[in-house]
Structures are given as structure tokens and as C-alpha cells.
Short mmCIF file of C-alpha atoms and ligand atoms in Angstrom, two decimals:
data_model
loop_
_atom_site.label_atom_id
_atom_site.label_comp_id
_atom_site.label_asym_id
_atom_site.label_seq_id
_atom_site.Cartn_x
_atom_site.Cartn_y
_atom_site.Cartn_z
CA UNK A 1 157.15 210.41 77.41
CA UNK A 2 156.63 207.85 79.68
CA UNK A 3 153.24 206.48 82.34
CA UNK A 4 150.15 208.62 82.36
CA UNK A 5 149.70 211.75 84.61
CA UNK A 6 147.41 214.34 85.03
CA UNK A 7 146.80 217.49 86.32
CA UNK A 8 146.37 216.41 90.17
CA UNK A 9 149.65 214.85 90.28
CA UNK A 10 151.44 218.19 90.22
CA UNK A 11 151.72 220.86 92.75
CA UNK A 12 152.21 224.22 91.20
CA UNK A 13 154.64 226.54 92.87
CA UNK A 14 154.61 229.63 91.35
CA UNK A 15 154.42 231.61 87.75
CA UNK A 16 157.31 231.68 85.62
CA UNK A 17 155.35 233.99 82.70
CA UNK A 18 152.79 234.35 80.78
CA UNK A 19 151.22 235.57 77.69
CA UNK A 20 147.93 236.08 76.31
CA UNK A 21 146.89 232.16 75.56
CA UNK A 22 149.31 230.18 78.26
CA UNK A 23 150.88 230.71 81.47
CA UNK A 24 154.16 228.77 82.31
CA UNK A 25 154.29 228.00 86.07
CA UNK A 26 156.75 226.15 87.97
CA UNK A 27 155.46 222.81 89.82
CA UNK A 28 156.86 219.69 91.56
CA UNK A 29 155.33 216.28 91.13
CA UNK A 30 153.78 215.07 94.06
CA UNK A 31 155.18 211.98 94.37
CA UNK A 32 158.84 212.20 93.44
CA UNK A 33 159.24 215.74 94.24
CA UNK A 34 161.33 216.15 90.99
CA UNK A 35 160.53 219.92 89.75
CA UNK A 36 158.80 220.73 85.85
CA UNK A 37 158.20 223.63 83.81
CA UNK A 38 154.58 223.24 82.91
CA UNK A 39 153.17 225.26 79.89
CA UNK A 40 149.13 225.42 80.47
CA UNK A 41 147.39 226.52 77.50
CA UNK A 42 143.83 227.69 77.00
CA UNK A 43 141.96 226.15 74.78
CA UNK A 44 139.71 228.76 74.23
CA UNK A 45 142.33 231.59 73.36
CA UNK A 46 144.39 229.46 71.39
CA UNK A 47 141.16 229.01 68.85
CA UNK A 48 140.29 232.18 69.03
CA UNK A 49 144.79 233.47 67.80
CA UNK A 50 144.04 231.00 65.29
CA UNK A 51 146.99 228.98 67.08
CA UNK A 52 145.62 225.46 67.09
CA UNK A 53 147.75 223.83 64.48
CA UNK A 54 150.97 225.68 65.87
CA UNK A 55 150.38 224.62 69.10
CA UNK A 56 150.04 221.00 67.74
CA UNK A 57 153.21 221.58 65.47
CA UNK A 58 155.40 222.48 68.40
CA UNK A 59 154.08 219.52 70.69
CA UNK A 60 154.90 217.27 67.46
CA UNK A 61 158.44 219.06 67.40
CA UNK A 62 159.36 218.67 71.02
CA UNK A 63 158.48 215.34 71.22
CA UNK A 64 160.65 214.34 68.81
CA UNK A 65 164.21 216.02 70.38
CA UNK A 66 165.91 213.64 72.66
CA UNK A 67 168.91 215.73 73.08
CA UNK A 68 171.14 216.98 76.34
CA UNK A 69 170.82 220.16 75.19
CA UNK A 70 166.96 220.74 74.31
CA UNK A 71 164.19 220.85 76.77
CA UNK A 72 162.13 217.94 77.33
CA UNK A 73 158.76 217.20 76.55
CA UNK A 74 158.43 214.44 79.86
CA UNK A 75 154.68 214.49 79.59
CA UNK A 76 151.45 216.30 78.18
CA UNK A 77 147.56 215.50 78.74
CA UNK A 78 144.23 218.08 78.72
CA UNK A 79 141.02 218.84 80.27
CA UNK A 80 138.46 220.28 79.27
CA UNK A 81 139.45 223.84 78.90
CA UNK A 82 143.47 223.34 78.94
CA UNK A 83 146.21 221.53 77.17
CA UNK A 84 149.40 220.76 79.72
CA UNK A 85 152.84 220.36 78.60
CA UNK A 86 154.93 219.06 81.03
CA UNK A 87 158.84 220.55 80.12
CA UNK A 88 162.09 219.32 82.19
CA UNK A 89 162.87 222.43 84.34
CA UNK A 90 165.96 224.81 83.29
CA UNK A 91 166.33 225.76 86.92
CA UNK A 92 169.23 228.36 85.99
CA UNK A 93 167.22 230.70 84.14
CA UNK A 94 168.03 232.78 80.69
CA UNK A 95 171.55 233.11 78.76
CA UNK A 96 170.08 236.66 78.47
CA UNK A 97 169.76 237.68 82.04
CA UNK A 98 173.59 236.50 82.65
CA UNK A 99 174.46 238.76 79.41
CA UNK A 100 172.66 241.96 80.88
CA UNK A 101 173.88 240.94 84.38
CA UNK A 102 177.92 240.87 83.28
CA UNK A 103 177.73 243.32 80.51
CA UNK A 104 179.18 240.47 78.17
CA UNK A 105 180.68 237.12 78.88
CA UNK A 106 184.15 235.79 79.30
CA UNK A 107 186.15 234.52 75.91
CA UNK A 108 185.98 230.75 77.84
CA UNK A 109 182.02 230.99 78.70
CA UNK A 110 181.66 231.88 74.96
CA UNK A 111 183.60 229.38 73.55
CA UNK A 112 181.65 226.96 75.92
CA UNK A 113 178.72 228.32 75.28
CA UNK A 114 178.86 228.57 71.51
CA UNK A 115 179.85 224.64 71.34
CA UNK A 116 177.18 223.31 73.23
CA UNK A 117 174.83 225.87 70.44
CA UNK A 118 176.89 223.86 67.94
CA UNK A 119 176.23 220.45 68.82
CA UNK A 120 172.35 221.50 69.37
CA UNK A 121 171.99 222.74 66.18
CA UNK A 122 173.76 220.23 64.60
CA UNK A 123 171.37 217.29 65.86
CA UNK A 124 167.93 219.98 64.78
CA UNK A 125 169.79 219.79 61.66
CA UNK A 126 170.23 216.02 61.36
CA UNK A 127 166.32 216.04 62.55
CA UNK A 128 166.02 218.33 59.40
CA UNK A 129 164.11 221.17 61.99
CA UNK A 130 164.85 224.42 61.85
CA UNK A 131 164.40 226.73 65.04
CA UNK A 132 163.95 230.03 63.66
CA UNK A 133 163.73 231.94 66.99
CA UNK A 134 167.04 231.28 68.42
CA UNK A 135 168.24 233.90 70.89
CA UNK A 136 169.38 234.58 74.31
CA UNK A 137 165.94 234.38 76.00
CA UNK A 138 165.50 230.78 74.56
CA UNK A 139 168.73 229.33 75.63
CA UNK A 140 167.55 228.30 79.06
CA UNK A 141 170.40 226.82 81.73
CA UNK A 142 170.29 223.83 83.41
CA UNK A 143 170.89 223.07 86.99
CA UNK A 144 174.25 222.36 86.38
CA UNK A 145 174.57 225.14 83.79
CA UNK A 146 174.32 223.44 80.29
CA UNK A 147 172.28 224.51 77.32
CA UNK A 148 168.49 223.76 77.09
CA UNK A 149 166.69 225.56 74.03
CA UNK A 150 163.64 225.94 74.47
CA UNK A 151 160.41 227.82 72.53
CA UNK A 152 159.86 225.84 69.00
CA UNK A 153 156.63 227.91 68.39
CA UNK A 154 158.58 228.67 65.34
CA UNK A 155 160.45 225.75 64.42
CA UNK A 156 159.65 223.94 61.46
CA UNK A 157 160.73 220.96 59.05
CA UNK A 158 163.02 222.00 55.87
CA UNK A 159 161.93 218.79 54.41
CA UNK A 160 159.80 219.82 51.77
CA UNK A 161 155.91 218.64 51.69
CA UNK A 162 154.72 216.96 48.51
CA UNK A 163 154.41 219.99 46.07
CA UNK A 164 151.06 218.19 45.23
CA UNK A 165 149.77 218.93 48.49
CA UNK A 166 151.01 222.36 49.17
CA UNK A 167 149.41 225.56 47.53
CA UNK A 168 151.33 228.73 46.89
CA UNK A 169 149.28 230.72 49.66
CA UNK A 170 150.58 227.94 52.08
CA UNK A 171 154.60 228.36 50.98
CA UNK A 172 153.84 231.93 51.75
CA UNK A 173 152.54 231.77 55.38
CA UNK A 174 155.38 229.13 56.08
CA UNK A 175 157.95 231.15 55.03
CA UNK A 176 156.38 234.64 56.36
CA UNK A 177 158.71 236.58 58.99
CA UNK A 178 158.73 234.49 62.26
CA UNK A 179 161.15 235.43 64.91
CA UNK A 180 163.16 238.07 66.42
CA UNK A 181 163.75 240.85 64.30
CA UNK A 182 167.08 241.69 66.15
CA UNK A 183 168.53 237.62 64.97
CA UNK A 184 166.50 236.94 61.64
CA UNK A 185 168.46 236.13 59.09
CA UNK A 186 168.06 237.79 55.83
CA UNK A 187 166.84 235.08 53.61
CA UNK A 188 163.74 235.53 56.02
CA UNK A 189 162.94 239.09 55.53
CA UNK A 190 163.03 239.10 52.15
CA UNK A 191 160.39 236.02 52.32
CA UNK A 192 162.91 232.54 51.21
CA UNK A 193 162.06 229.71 53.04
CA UNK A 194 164.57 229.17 56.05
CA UNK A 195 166.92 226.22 56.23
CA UNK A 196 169.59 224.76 58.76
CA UNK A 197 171.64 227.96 57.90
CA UNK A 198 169.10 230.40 58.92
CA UNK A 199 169.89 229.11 62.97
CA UNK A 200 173.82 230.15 61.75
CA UNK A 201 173.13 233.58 61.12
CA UNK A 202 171.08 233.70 64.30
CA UNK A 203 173.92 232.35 66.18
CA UNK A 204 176.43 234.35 64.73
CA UNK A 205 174.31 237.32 66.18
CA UNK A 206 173.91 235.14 69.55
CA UNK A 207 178.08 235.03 69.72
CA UNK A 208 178.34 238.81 68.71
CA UNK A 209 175.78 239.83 72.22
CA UNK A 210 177.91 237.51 74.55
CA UNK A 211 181.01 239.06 73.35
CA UNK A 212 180.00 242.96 72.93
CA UNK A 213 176.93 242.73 75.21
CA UNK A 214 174.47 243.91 72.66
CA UNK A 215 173.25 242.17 69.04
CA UNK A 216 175.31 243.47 66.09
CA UNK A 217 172.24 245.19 64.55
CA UNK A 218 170.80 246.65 67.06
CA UNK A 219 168.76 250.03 66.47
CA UNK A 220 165.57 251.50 68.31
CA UNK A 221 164.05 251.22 65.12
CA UNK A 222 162.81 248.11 63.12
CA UNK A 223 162.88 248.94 60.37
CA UNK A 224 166.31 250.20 60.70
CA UNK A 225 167.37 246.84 61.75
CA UNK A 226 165.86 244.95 58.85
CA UNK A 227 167.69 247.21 56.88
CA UNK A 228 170.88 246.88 58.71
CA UNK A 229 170.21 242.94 58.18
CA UNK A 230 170.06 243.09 54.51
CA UNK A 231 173.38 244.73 54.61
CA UNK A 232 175.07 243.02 57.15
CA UNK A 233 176.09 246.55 58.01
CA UNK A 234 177.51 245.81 61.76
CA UNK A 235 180.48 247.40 63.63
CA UNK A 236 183.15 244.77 64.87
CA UNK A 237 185.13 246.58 68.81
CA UNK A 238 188.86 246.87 67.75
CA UNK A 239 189.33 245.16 70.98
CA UNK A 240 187.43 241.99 69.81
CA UNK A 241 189.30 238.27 70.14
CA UNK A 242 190.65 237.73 66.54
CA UNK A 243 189.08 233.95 66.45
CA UNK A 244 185.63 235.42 67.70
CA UNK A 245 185.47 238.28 65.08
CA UNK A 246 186.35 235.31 62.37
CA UNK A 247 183.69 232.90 63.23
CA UNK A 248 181.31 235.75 63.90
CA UNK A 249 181.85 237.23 59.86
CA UNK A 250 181.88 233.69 58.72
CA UNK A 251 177.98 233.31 60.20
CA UNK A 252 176.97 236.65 59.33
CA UNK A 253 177.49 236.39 55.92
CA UNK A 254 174.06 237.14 53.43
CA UNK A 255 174.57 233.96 51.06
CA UNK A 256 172.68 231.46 53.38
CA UNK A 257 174.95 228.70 51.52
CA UNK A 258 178.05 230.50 52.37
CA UNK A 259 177.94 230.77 56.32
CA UNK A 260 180.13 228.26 57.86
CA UNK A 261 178.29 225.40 58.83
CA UNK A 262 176.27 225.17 56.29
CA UNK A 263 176.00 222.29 53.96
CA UNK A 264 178.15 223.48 51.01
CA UNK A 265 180.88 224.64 53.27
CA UNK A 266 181.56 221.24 55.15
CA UNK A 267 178.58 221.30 57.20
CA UNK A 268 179.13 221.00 61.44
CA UNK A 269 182.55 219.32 60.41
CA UNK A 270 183.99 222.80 59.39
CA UNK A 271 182.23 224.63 62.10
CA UNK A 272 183.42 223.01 64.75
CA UNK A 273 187.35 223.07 62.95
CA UNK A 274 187.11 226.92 63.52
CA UNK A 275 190.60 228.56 65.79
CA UNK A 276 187.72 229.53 67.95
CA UNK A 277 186.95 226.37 69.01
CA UNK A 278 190.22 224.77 69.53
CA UNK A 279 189.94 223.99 73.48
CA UNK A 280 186.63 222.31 72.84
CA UNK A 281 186.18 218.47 73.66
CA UNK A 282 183.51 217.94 71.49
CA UNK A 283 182.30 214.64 72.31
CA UNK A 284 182.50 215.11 76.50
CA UNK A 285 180.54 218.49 76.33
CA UNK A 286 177.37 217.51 78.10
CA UNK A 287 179.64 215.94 81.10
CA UNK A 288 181.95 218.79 81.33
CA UNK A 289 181.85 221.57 84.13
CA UNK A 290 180.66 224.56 82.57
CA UNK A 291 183.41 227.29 83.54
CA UNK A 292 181.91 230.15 85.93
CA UNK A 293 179.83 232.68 84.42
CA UNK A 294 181.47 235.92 83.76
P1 LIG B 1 157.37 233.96 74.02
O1 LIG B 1 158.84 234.02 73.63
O2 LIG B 1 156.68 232.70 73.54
O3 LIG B 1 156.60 235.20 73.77
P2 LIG B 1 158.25 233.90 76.77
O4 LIG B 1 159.63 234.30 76.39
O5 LIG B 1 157.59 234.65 77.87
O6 LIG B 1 157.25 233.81 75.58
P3 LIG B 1 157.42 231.25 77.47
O7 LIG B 1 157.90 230.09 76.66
O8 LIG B 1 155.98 231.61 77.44
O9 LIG B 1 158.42 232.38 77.10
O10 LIG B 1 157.88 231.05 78.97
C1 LIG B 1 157.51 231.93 80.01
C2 LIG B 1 158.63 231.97 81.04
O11 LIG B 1 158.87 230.65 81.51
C3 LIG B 1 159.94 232.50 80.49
O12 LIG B 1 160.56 233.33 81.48
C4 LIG B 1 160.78 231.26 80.30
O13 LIG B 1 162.16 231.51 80.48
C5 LIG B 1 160.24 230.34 81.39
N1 LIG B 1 160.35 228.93 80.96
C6 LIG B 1 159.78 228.36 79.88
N2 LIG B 1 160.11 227.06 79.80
C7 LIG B 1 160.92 226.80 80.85
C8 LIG B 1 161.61 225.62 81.32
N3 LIG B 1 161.51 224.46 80.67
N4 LIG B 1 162.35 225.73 82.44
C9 LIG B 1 162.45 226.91 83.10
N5 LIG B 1 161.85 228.04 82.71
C10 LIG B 1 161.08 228.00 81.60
#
């Protein structure tokens, strides 16, 4: 975050959404023109959902990620009644309105699009954050079509506190189900604490919808998904790239320690050696042309 700015130096343009304690609008700053996301929260509401210290927890977050492939926190300041956080603007919209527009993606927009999920969650987990709420409608595009996650109203640090300073009720609420019931891992439902490899199972789910079209436990139930979780019971298409039904039943795998990717298994080093990924440049990524949605 760089010089000062307040309220009056942006023009808003219109809503982007809204929920019951902050509204995200679209607005241009009036001197450079350049275009932000800004999220306004009320004060007020966010007292009264008891969401102070999350609020204050994702601010913390997002000010730490300096990353091509994470939104920006490019400035933030209050009034009286509202707290402004001033987000670099994803002008191209949500990975999952592309999925529902095409049905599914092509093999080289997953592959592309998996990578640049690889090399984000590989620098959360050299920040040691977690996301916990990884999906489709927080993988926001750029203007030139690259990755920008946004949303860490769930993330947290898998550092652990001093045990001195936390209390047993406190491990509880931090490890209580956050999330997306269609992409939480399992570790989370049946109330561990989430690590680095919780984001693998969620992007192993993320891969399955841009390949199928749909998540791979998908049921109009809940609780028939949690249960489908617990067993990774999902159905593969017999018509399914061989590489892409590997990687996906090396991420959904129960054992949190034995999904590819994580730590025991050769960490992002093994990951990114997967058949699926063997056109990827890794290191020119953020300066490649995306290929054309489809
Ligand atoms: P939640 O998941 O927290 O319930 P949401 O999915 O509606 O809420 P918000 O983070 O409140 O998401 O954002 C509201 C809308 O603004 C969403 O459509 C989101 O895609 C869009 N949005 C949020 N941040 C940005 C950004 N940096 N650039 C472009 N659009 C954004």
C-alpha cells in the first residue's frame, strides 16, 4: 500500500455484490482513472455478525500477498460508519461463470489454469496461509486473463499460536467447518485443523468441475455431500484425459499427508512433475498468453 487516499478520491461506478455487512462496487480513481474493486464494510453490521476480528484477520492476510496471482490490497482507510478496502480490479470476472458458460473447459485452459492454482498455492504455502474457501467463484480473471484469488474471509495461518496462549474452546472455533461444503476437504468436516493440503483437496475438486463441468461430489443434499466427502465416493467419465483423472485421484485422496503436493510427498516439486503438467513453463506463467477460453 502506498500514499494516503480516501473516500473522495474515488468515483464509484456501479455494484458488483453484496451481502448483508458489505457491498463491493466497482470505482475508478479520480485522478488516474485506473479502475478498483472496493469492498465497503459497515461498521455497524460487522459488530453486530460478531465479524470484527475476521474482518481485521483478512485485511492482515491480504496485505501480506504480493503475488501475480492474488488480488491486491492497493489501499484501505475508514470513516466513521465504514471500513474501505481498496482491491486491484479482476476485470474478467469468475472462473465459474466461464465453467457454466462452456459446460467444461478445454484440456489446454485446464492445464493453464491448474498451474497458475499451483504456483498460487504454493507461495500461500511458503506464507504458511491456508485459504480454505478455494473454488471457482474465488478465482477471479484478470484483464488479460490470469488468476487472481480472491475472498480470504477464511484463510488462516497453519503456524501454530503459543499453546500457552490458546484455550481449547479457541482450537475449536478455528478449526470449525469454514468453506464450501461442495470443496471442503475431509480433515475439515470431521473438525482437524486445516493445513497447506486442505487447498489440494479443494483443488483437486476445482480440476474435476473444469473438466466434467460439475464438482465430483455434488448432491442436492448436504449432508449427502459431506458424506460423499468422507468417502471420496466420486464417479470419474470413461472419457476423462488419463493425466487429468491421475492428478485429480492423487488430490482427492482422504490422508491429508498423502495428496500430492503435500509436504511428505515432495511438496510443489512433485506437483508440478505430474504428466499433466508437462507443457507448462513454470517460471514464465504470469507473462504467458492465456490460451482462449473454451
Ligand atoms: P461471499 O463469498 O463472501 O459470500 P461474494 O461471492 O458475493 O461473497 P464478495 O467478495 O462479497 O463475494 O464480492 C462481491 C462480488 O464482487 C462478487 O461477484 C465478486 O466476484 C466481485 N469482486 C470481489 N472482488 C473483486 C475484485 N477484486 N475484482 C473484481 N470483482 C470482484
Amino acid at each position: 500500500m502506498s500514499e494516503e487516499k480516501g473516500p473522495d478520491d474515488f468515483l464509484v461506478l456501479r455494484v458488483l455484490g453484496e451481502d448483508e455487512d458489505s457491498t463491493v462496487v466497482l470505482a475508478k480513481d479520480i485522478r488516474t482513472n485506473k479502475k478498483y474493486a472496493i469492498k465497503i464494510l459497515d461498521k455497524t453490521k460487522v459488530i453486530k455478525n460478531g465479524k470484527w476480528d475476521q474482518v481485521n484477520k483478512e485485511k492482515q492476510i491480504i496485505s501480506k500477498l504480493y503475488h501475480p496471482f492474488f488480488v491486491k490490497l492497493e489501499y484501505s482507510f475508514k470513516d466513521d460508519k465504514r471500513l474501505f478496502f481498496v482491491l486491484s480490479y479482476a476485470a474478467n470476472g469468475e472462473l465459474e461463470w466461464y465453467i457454466q458458460h462452456y459446460h467444461c473447459l478445454s484440456k489446454e485452459c485446464v492445464q493453464f489454469y491448474t498451474a497458475e492454482l499451483v504456483l498460487a498455492l504454493e507461495y500461500l504455502s511458503e506464507c504458511d496461509l491456508v485459504h480454505r474457501d478455494l473454488k471457482p467463484a474465488n478465482i477471479l480473471l484478470s484483464e488479460e486473463m490470469h488468476v487472481q484469488i480472491s475472498d480470504f474471509g477464511a484463510a488462516k495461518s497453519t503456524v501454530q499460536e503459543s499453546p500457552l496462549n490458546v484455550s481449547p474452546a479457541h482450537d475449536q472455533l478455528e478449526n470449525a467447518f469454514v468453506g464450501t461444503a461442495e470443496y471442503v476437504p475431509p480433515e475439515v468436516l470431521i473438525g482437524k485443523a486445516s493445513s497447506s493440503s486442505s487447498d489440494l483437496w479443494s483443488l483437486g475438486c476445482i480440476i474435476y468441475q473444469m473438466m466434467v463441468g460439475s464438482t465430483p461430489f455434488y448432491d442436492p443434499n448436504e449432508y449427502h455431500i459431506f458424506h460423499k466427502i468422507i468417502e471420496c465416493d466420486y464417479q470419474v467419465p470413461s472419457a476423462m484425459d488419463n493425466d487429468a483423472k491421475d492428478l485429480i485421484s492423487k488430490l482427492l485422496v482422504v490422508d491429508s499427508n498423502k495428496r500430492l503436493g503435500s509436504k511428505n510427498l515432495g511438496g510443489f516439486h512433485a506437483l508440478k512433475g505430474h504428466p499433466f503438467f508437462a507443457n507448462i513453463n513454470w517460471k514464465n506463467l504470469p507473462n504467458e498468453m492465456p490460451p482462449a477460453m473454451k
